[in-house]
Rosetta silent file (secondary structure, phi, psi, omega in degrees, C-alpha in Angstrom):
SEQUENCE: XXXXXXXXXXXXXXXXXXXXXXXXXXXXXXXXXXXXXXXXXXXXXXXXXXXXXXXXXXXXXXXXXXXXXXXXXXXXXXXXXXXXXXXXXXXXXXXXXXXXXXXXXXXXXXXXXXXXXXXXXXXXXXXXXXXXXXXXXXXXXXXXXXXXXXXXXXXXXXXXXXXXXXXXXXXXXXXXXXXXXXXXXXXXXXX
SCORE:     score description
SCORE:     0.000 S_00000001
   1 L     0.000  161.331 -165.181    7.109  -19.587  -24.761 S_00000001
   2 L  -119.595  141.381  179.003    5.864  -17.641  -27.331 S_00000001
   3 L   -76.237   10.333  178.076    5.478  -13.661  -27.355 S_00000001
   4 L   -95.456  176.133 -153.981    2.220  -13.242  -29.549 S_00000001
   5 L  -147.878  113.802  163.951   -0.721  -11.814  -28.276 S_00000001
   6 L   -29.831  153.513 -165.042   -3.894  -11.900  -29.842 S_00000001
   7 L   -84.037  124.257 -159.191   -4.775   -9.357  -32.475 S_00000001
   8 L    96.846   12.685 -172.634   -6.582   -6.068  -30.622 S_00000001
   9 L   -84.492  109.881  149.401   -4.934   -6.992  -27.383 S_00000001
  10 L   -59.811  -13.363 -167.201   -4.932   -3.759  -25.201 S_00000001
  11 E  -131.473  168.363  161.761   -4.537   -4.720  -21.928 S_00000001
  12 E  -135.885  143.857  153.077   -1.709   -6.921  -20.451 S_00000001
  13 E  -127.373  138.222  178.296   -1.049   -8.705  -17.238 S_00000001
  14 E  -106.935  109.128  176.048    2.256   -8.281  -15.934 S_00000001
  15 L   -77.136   56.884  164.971    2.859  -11.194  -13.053 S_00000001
  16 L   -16.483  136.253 -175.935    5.794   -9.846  -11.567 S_00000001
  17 L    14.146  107.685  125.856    8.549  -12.065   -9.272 S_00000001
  18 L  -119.131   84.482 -149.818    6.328  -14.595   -8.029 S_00000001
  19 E  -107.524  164.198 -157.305    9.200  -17.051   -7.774 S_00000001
  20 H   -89.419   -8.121  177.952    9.583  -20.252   -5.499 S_00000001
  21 H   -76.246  -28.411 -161.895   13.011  -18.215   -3.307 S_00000001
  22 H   -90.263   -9.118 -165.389   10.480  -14.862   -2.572 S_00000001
  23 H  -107.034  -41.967  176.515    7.475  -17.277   -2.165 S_00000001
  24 H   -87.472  -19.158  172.919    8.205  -20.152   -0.321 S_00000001
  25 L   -51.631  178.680  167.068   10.764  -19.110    2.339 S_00000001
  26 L  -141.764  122.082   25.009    9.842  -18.753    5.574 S_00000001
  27 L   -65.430  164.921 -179.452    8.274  -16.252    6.755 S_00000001
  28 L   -88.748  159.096  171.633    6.076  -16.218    3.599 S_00000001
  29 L   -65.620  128.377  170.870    5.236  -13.332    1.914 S_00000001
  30 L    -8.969 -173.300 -165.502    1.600  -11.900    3.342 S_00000001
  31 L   -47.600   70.560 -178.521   -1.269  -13.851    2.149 S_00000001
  32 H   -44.021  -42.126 -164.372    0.987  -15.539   -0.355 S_00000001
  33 H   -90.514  -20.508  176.848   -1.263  -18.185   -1.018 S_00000001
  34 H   -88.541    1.210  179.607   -4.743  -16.236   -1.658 S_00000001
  35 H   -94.054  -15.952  152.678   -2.341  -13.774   -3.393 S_00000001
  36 H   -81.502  -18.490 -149.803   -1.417  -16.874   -6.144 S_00000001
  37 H   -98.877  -55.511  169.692   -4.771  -17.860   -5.706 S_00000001
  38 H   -45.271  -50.060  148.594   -5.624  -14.286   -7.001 S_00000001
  39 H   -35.502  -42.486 -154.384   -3.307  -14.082   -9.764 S_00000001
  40 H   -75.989  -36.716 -165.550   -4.427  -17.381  -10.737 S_00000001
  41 H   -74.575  -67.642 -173.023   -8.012  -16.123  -11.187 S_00000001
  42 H   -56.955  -35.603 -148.672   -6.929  -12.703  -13.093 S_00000001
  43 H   -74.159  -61.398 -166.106   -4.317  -14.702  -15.327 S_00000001
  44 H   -45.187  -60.179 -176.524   -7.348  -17.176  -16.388 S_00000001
  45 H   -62.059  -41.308  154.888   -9.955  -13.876  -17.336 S_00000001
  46 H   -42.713  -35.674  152.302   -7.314  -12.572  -19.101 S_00000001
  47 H   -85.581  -64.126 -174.739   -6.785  -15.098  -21.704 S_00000001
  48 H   -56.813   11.739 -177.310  -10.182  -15.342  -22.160 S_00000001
  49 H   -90.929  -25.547 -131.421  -10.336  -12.009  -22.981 S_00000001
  50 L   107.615  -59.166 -165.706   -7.385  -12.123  -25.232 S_00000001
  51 L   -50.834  124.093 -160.666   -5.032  -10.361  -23.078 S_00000001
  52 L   -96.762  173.405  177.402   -1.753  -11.978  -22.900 S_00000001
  53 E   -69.532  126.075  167.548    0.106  -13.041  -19.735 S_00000001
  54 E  -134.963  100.017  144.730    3.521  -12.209  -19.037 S_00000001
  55 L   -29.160  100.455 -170.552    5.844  -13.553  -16.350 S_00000001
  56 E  -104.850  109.895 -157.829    8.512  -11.076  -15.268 S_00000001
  57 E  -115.761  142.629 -178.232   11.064  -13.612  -13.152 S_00000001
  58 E  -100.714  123.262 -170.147   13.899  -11.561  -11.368 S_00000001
  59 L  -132.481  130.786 -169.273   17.306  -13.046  -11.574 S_00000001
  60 L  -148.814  118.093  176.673   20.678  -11.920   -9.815 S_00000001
  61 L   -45.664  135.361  163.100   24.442  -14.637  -10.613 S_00000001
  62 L    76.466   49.507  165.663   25.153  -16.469   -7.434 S_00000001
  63 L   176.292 -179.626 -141.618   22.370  -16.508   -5.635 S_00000001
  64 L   -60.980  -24.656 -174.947   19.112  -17.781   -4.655 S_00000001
  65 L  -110.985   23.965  173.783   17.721  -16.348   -7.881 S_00000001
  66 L   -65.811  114.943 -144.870   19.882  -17.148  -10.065 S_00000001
  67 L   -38.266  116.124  175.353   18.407  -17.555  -13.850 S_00000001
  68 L   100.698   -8.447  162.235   17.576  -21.361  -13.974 S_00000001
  69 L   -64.236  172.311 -177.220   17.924  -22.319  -10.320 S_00000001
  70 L   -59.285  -42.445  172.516   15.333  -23.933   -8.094 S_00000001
  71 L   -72.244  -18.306  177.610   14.536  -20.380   -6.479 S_00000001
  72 L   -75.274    5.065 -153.724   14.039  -18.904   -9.860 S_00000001
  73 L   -87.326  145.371  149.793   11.537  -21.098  -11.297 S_00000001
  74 E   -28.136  143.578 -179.591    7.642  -19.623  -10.831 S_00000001
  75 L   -65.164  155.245 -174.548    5.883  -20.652   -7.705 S_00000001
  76 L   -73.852   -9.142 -158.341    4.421  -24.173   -7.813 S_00000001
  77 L  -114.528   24.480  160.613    1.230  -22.801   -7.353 S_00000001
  78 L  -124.629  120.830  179.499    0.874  -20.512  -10.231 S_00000001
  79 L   -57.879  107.387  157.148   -0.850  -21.647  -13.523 S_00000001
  80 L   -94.613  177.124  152.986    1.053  -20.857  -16.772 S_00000001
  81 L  -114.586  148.625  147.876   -0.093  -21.674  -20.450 S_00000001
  82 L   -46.350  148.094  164.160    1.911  -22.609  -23.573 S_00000001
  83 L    58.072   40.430  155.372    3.243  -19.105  -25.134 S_00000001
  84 L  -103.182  128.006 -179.171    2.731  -17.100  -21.853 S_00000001
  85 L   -73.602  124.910  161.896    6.173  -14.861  -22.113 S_00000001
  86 L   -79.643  131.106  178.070    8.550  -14.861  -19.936 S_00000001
  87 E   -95.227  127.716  155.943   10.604  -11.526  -19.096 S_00000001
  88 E   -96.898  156.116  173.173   13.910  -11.696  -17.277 S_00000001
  89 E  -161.148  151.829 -171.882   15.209   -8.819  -15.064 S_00000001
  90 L  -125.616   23.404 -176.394   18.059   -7.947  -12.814 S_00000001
  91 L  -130.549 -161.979  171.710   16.467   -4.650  -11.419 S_00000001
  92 L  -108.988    9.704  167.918   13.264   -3.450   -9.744 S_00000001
  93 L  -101.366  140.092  177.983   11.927   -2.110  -12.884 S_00000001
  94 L   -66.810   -5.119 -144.929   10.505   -4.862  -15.422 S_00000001
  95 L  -118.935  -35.680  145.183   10.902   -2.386  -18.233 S_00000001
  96 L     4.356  132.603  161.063   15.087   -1.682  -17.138 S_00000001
  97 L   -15.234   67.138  157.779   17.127   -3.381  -20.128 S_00000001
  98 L  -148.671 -170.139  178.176   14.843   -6.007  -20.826 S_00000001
  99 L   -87.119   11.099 -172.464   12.291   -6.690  -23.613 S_00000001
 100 H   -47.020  -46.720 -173.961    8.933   -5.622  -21.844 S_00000001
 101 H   -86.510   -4.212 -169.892    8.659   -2.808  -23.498 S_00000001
 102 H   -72.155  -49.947  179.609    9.585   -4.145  -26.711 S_00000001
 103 H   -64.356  -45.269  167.285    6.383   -6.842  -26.341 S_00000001
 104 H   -28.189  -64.379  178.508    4.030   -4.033  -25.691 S_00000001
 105 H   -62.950  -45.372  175.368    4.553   -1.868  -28.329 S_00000001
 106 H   -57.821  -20.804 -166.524    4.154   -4.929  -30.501 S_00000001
 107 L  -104.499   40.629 -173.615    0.866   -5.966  -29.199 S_00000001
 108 L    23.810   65.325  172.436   -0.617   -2.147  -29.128 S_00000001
 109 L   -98.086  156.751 -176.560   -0.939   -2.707  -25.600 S_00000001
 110 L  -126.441  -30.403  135.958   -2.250    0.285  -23.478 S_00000001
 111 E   -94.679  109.518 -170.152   -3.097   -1.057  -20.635 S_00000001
 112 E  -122.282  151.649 -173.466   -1.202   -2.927  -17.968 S_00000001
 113 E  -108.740  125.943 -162.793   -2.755   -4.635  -15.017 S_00000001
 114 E  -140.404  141.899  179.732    0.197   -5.320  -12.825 S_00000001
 115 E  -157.321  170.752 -141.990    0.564   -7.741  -10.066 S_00000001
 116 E   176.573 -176.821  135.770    3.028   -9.398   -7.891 S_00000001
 117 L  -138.910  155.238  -27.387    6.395   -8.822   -5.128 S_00000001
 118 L  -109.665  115.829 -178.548    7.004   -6.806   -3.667 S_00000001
 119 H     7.588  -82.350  175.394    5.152   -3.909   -3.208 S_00000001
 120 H   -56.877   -8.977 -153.248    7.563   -1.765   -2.201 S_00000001
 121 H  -139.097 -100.422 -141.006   10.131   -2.741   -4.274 S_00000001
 122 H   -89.822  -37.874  177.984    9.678   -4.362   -7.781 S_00000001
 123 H   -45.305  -73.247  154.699    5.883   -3.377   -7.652 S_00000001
 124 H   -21.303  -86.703 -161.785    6.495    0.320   -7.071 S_00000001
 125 H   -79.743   -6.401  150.634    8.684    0.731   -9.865 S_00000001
 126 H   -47.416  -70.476 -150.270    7.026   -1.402  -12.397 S_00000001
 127 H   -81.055    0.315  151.754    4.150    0.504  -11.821 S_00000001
 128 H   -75.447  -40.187  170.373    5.691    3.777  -12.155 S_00000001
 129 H   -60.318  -49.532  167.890    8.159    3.079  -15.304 S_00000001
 130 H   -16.633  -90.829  158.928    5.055    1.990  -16.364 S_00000001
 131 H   -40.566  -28.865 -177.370    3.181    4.876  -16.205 S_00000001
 132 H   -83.660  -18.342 -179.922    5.823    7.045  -17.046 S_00000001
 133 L   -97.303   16.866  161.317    5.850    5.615  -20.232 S_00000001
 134 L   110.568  -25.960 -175.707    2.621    6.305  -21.539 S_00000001
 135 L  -102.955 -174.565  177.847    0.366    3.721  -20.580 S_00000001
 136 E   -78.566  172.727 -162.852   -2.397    3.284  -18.156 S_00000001
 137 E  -145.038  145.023  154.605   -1.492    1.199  -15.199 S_00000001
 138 E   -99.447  103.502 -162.525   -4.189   -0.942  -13.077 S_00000001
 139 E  -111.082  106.941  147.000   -2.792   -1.956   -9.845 S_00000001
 140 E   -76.293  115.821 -171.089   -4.308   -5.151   -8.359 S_00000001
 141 E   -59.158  -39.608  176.251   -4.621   -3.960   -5.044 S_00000001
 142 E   -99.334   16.725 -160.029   -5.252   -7.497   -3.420 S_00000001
 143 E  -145.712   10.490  133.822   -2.632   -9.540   -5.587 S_00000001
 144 E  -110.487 -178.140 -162.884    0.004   -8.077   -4.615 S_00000001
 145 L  -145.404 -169.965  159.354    2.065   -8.799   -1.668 S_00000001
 146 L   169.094  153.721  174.016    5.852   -8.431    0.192 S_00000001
 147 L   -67.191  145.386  157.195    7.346   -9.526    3.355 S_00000001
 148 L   -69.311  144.095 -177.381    7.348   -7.477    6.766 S_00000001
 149 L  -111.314  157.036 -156.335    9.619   -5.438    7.569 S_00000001
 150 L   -80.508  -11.648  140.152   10.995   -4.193   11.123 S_00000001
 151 L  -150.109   60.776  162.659    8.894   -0.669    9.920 S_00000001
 152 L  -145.548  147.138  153.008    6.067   -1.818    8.431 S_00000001
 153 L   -81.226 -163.016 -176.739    4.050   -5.080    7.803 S_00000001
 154 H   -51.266  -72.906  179.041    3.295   -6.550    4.628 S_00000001
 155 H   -22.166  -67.137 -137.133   -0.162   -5.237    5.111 S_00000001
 156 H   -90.204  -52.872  161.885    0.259   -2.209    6.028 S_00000001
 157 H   -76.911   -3.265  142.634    2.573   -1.698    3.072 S_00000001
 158 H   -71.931  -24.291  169.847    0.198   -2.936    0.615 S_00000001
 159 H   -55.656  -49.210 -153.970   -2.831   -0.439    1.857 S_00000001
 160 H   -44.389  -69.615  163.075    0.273    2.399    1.602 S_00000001
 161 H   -36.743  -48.307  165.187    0.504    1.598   -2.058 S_00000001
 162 H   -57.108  -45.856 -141.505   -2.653    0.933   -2.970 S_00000001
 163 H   -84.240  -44.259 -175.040   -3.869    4.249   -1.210 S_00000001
 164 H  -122.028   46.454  139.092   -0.763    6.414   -3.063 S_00000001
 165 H   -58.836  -81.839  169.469   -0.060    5.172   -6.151 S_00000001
 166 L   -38.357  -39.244 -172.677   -3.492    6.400   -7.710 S_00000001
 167 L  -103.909   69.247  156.160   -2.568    9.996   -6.715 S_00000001
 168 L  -107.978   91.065  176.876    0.472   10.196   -8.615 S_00000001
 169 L   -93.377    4.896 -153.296   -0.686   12.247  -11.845 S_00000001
 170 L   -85.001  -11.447  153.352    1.710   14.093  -13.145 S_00000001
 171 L   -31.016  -63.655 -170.959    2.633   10.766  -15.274 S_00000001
 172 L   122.105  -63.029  174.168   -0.323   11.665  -16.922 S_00000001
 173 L   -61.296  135.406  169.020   -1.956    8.153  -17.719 S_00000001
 174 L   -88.785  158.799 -178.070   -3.643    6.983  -14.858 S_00000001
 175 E   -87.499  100.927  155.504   -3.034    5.044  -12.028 S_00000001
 176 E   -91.613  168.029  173.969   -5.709    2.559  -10.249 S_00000001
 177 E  -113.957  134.912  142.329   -5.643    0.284   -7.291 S_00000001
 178 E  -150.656  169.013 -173.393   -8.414   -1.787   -7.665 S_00000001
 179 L   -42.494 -176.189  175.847   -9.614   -5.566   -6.194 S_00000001
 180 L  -124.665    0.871  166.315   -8.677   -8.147   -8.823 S_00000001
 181 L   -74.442  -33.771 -171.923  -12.261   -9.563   -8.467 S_00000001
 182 L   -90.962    2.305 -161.948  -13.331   -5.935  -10.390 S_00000001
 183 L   -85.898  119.357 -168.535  -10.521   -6.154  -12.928 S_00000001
 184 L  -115.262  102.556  174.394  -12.094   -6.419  -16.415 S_00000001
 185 L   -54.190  -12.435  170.369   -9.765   -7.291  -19.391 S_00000001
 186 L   -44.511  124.256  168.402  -12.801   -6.926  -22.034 S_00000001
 187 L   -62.010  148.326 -176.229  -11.141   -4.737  -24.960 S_00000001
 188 H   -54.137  -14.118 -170.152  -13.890   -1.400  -25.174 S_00000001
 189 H   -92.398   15.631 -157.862  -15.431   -2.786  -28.516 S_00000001
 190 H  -131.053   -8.965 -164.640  -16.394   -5.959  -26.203 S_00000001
 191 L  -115.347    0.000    0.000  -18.266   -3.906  -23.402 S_00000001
């Protein structure tokens, strides 16, 4: 896959874990399948925009996710392209001793639209390292997902997130939640 990005790209989407061990077990992750279905949709306006794609696949030796196994592979139901880059990671941050931030800086990106599993977990801390790091962060609010838990659901911890994310400022850059039907990848000399 290849790591360039159109020239002027500003925004990224970062597709976080959405791998066939966290996606397909059963129970499934909350609306798993309109939440691929969602992704699928944002991935698509995003290349036309320009904006590249990135696949952030989670990997841990020995186990279900183990880099190049069956669970580690992308869900069957999510649409890549040639040259959309994949990121490996063995933590819950994407940016944690891997190259994510490396691809950024090259494509003067500024904006990341980040979407995913699990909320609580890999989401969260994406979208905070994120943020902590200078750029603005877009949260699709309905594209992301996570299993229940004995105390919370899924649901309930995707409103949580959505709702208190945005008021974390002291990052500086801001934080949104917003639908992935509103998310618009047009660079500003485009609107």
């Amino acid at each position: 896959m290849s790591d360039e990005a159109p020239a002027g790209a500003q925004t990224a989407l970062l597709v976080v874990d959405v791998q066939r061990a966290l996606f397909d077990q059963s129970p499934r992750p909350f609306e798993a399948d309109a939440v691929v279905a969602r992704i699928n949709r944002l991935a698509d306006r995003a290349r036309r925009a320009g904006a590249p794609v990135v696949f952030v696949q989670h990997e841990r030796a020995g186990g279900f996710l183990e880099h190049l196994s069956e669970g580690w592979q992308l869900q069957a139901g999510l649409r890549t392209e040639r040259g959309d880059p994949i990121v490996r990671k063995r933590s819950t941050d994407a940016f944690l001793q891997t190259r994510l931030g490396e691809l950024l800086e090259g494509w003067c990106t500024r904006r990341v639209v980040v979407c995913g599993y699990a909320s609580e977990f890999c989401i969260d801390t994406t979208v905070r390292r994120a943020a902590s790091l200078g750029y603005s962060v877009t949260l699709a609010a309905d594209a992301h997902t996570t299993h229940d838990k004995p105390h919370a659901t899924a649901e309930w911890i995707r409103r949580h997130h959505n709702a208190t994310l945005p008021h974390m400022i002291s990052f500086g850059p801001r934080i949104e939640a917003t639908d992935s039907e509103a998310i618009d990848f047009a660079p500003p000399s485009a609107k």
